[in-house]
Amino acid sequence: MMTALDSPPLGLVLADIVHSHRPRSEAGSVPAGIPHLSSPPFDRFGIAVATTSGDVFSAGDADLPFSIQSISKVFTLAMALSADDPGRLWSRVLREPSGTSFNSLVQLEVEHGIPRNPFINSGALVVTDHLMERFPDAAGHVLQFLRVQAGQHSGQGPFIDEVAAGNELANSSRNLALAHFLKNFGNLHRSAEAVVENYVRQCSIMMSCVEMAKAGLFLARGGHGANGPVVSRSEAKRIGSIMLTCGMYDAAGEFAYRVGLPGKSGVGGGILVIVPGECAICVWSPRLDSKGNSLAGSAALADLSDRTGWSVF
Ligand code: GLU
């Protein structure tokens, strides 16, 4: 573990991480089928760390808003768990790595409409449906939470890119298919269209690395957010556990091996990582590896955890 005596200040470490990992070529890819995600230049790279002692350190493009995509699933899950008896949700979605692609229809069919975990698309649709029972505008509820946690001092704060959401909604055949499957198995209570619309809008939230690190900090603080408890200490532990096992698409094992921390990735190139008791980290760089995780972001987090000793192991 890094100590105050033998380590450079965190701000300098982050500046060096940006220097080392900012992409210099167009390696990697952007997701097909979500046109607005191809717009950020390949060399965008930002990183921010929000600590449990209240400090925020950042470097690179850490104040530029990016599309959080599937990172939103962490917050929707937290909101759903805090809104209702967690047992009701856990009877509808499992907590196992899926081993198949995040939007697989086959697995859902074989497993009778019970998604493997809340971070694959079918599981996230169930979580959104669950949250909509209490908050019909589930995406707006998640956004409001993020705005409060992130504070408003860095620009305009998190917002929904409605144009991007509209574009994605017009290309949501697969997510609609998943929702109809769930409905057919009795595991979706609202209309497939309404749930997918909410889901796509929550994925289209734009926020910066600084805002994301601050918003995720409650998970490093035993469930305690900016203005009080968000989820219980036990639920915070469990969300972290699901991030570790299911948060990085089909590369959760590789990420745990390289970084040793719970993380959640989105195809917008962002990754949120939790260091329990210490800090929340957000890194963003838009180009993805073959598993859908930020290429430069994953490498930077492995480097950062090696340099600082931050790990749950
Ligand atoms: N909105 C994207 C989808 O549902 C999210 C993908 C992701 O970040 O995993 O396909």
CSV table of C-alpha atoms in Angstrom, one decimal, residues 189-310:
chain,number,residue,atom,x,y,z
A,189,HIS,CA,-44.6,-5.8,-15.0
A,190,ARG,CA,-44.8,-2.6,-17.2
A,191,SER,CA,-45.0,-2.4,-21.0
A,192,ALA,CA,-41.8,-3.5,-22.9
A,193,GLU,CA,-41.8,-0.1,-24.7
A,194,ALA,CA,-42.0,1.9,-21.5
A,195,VAL,CA,-39.2,0.0,-19.8
A,196,VAL,CA,-36.9,0.1,-22.8
A,197,GLU,CA,-37.5,3.8,-23.1
A,198,ASN,CA,-36.5,4.4,-19.5
A,199,TYR,CA,-33.5,2.1,-19.8
A,200,VAL,CA,-32.2,3.8,-22.9
A,201,ARG,CA,-32.6,7.3,-21.3
A,202,GLN,CA,-30.7,6.2,-18.2
A,203,CYS,CA,-27.9,4.9,-20.5
A,204,SER,CA,-27.9,8.3,-22.3
A,205,ILE,CA,-26.9,10.2,-19.2
A,206,MET,CA,-23.9,12.4,-19.8
A,207,MET,CA,-21.5,13.3,-17.0
A,208,SER,CA,-17.8,13.8,-16.5
A,209,CYS,CA,-15.2,11.6,-14.7
A,210,VAL,CA,-15.2,14.0,-11.8
A,211,GLU,CA,-19.0,13.8,-11.4
A,212,MET,CA,-19.0,10.1,-11.8
A,213,ALA,CA,-16.3,9.5,-9.2
A,214,LYS,CA,-18.3,11.7,-6.8
A,215,ALA,CA,-21.5,9.9,-7.6
A,216,GLY,CA,-20.0,6.5,-7.0
A,217,LEU,CA,-18.4,7.5,-3.7
A,218,PHE,CA,-21.3,6.1,-1.6
A,219,LEU,CA,-20.2,2.6,-2.6
A,220,ALA,CA,-16.7,3.3,-1.1
A,221,ARG,CA,-18.3,4.8,2.0
A,222,GLY,CA,-20.5,1.8,3.1
A,223,GLY,CA,-23.6,3.1,1.3
A,224,HIS,CA,-23.3,6.6,2.7
A,225,GLY,CA,-23.9,9.3,0.0
A,226,ALA,CA,-23.4,13.1,-0.1
A,227,ASN,CA,-26.5,13.7,2.0
A,228,GLY,CA,-26.9,10.5,4.0
A,229,PRO,CA,-27.5,6.8,3.5
A,230,VAL,CA,-28.2,5.6,0.0
A,231,VAL,CA,-28.1,1.9,0.7
A,232,SER,CA,-27.2,-0.1,3.8
A,233,ARG,CA,-23.6,-1.1,4.4
A,234,SER,CA,-24.5,-4.7,3.4
A,235,GLU,CA,-26.2,-3.6,0.2
A,236,ALA,CA,-23.1,-1.5,-0.7
A,237,LYS,CA,-20.9,-4.6,-0.2
A,238,ARG,CA,-23.2,-6.7,-2.4
A,239,ILE,CA,-23.3,-4.1,-5.2
A,240,GLY,CA,-19.5,-4.1,-5.1
A,241,SER,CA,-19.4,-7.9,-5.2
A,242,ILE,CA,-21.7,-7.9,-8.3
A,243,MET,CA,-19.5,-5.3,-9.9
A,244,LEU,CA,-16.4,-7.5,-9.3
A,245,THR,CA,-18.0,-10.6,-10.8
A,246,CYS,CA,-20.3,-9.2,-13.5
A,247,GLY,CA,-19.3,-5.5,-14.1
A,248,MET,CA,-16.9,-5.8,-17.1
A,249,TYR,CA,-18.9,-7.8,-19.6
A,250,ASP,CA,-17.0,-11.0,-20.5
A,251,ALA,CA,-13.8,-9.7,-19.1
A,252,ALA,CA,-14.7,-9.6,-15.4
A,253,GLY,CA,-12.1,-12.3,-14.6
A,254,GLU,CA,-9.4,-10.5,-16.6
A,255,PHE,CA,-10.2,-7.2,-15.0
A,256,ALA,CA,-10.2,-8.7,-11.5
A,257,TYR,CA,-6.8,-10.2,-12.3
A,258,ARG,CA,-5.3,-7.0,-13.6
A,259,VAL,CA,-6.9,-4.4,-11.4
A,260,GLY,CA,-8.2,-6.3,-8.3
A,261,LEU,CA,-11.1,-3.9,-7.7
A,262,PRO,CA,-14.9,-3.9,-8.4
A,263,GLY,CA,-15.7,-2.0,-11.6
A,264,LYS,CA,-18.5,-1.3,-14.0
A,265,SER,CA,-17.9,-0.4,-17.6
A,266,GLY,CA,-20.0,1.2,-20.3
A,267,VAL,CA,-19.7,1.1,-24.1
A,268,GLY,CA,-19.3,4.9,-24.0
A,269,GLY,CA,-15.7,4.1,-22.7
A,270,GLY,CA,-16.2,4.9,-19.1
A,271,ILE,CA,-15.3,2.7,-16.1
A,272,LEU,CA,-16.3,3.3,-12.5
A,273,VAL,CA,-14.1,1.5,-9.9
A,274,ILE,CA,-14.6,1.3,-6.2
A,275,VAL,CA,-11.8,1.1,-3.6
A,276,PRO,CA,-13.8,0.2,-0.4
A,277,GLY,CA,-13.1,2.6,2.4
A,278,GLU,CA,-10.7,4.7,0.2
A,279,CYS,CA,-12.2,6.2,-2.9
A,280,ALA,CA,-14.2,6.0,-6.2
A,281,ILE,CA,-12.3,6.2,-9.5
A,282,CYS,CA,-13.7,7.0,-12.9
A,283,VAL,CA,-11.7,6.8,-16.1
A,284,TRP,CA,-12.9,7.5,-19.6
A,285,SER,CA,-11.4,7.0,-23.0
A,286,PRO,CA,-13.8,6.1,-25.8
A,287,ARG,CA,-12.0,3.4,-27.8
A,288,LEU,CA,-13.0,-0.1,-26.7
A,289,ASP,CA,-11.3,-3.5,-26.6
A,290,SER,CA,-12.8,-6.6,-28.1
A,291,LYS,CA,-14.9,-7.2,-24.9
A,292,GLY,CA,-16.4,-3.7,-24.9
A,293,ASN,CA,-14.3,-2.2,-22.2
A,294,SER,CA,-12.3,1.0,-22.6
A,295,LEU,CA,-8.9,0.0,-23.9
A,296,ALA,CA,-6.8,2.8,-22.4
A,297,GLY,CA,-9.1,3.0,-19.4
A,298,SER,CA,-8.5,-0.7,-18.4
A,299,ALA,CA,-4.7,-0.3,-18.9
A,300,ALA,CA,-4.7,2.9,-16.8
A,301,LEU,CA,-6.6,1.3,-13.9
A,302,ALA,CA,-4.2,-1.7,-13.8
A,303,ASP,CA,-1.3,0.8,-13.7
A,304,LEU,CA,-3.0,2.9,-11.0
A,305,SER,CA,-3.7,-0.1,-8.8
A,306,ASP,CA,-0.2,-1.3,-9.1
A,307,ARG,CA,1.2,2.2,-8.3
A,308,THR,CA,-1.0,2.8,-5.3
A,309,GLY,CA,-1.6,-0.7,-4.0
A,310,TRP,CA,-5.4,-0.1,-4.1
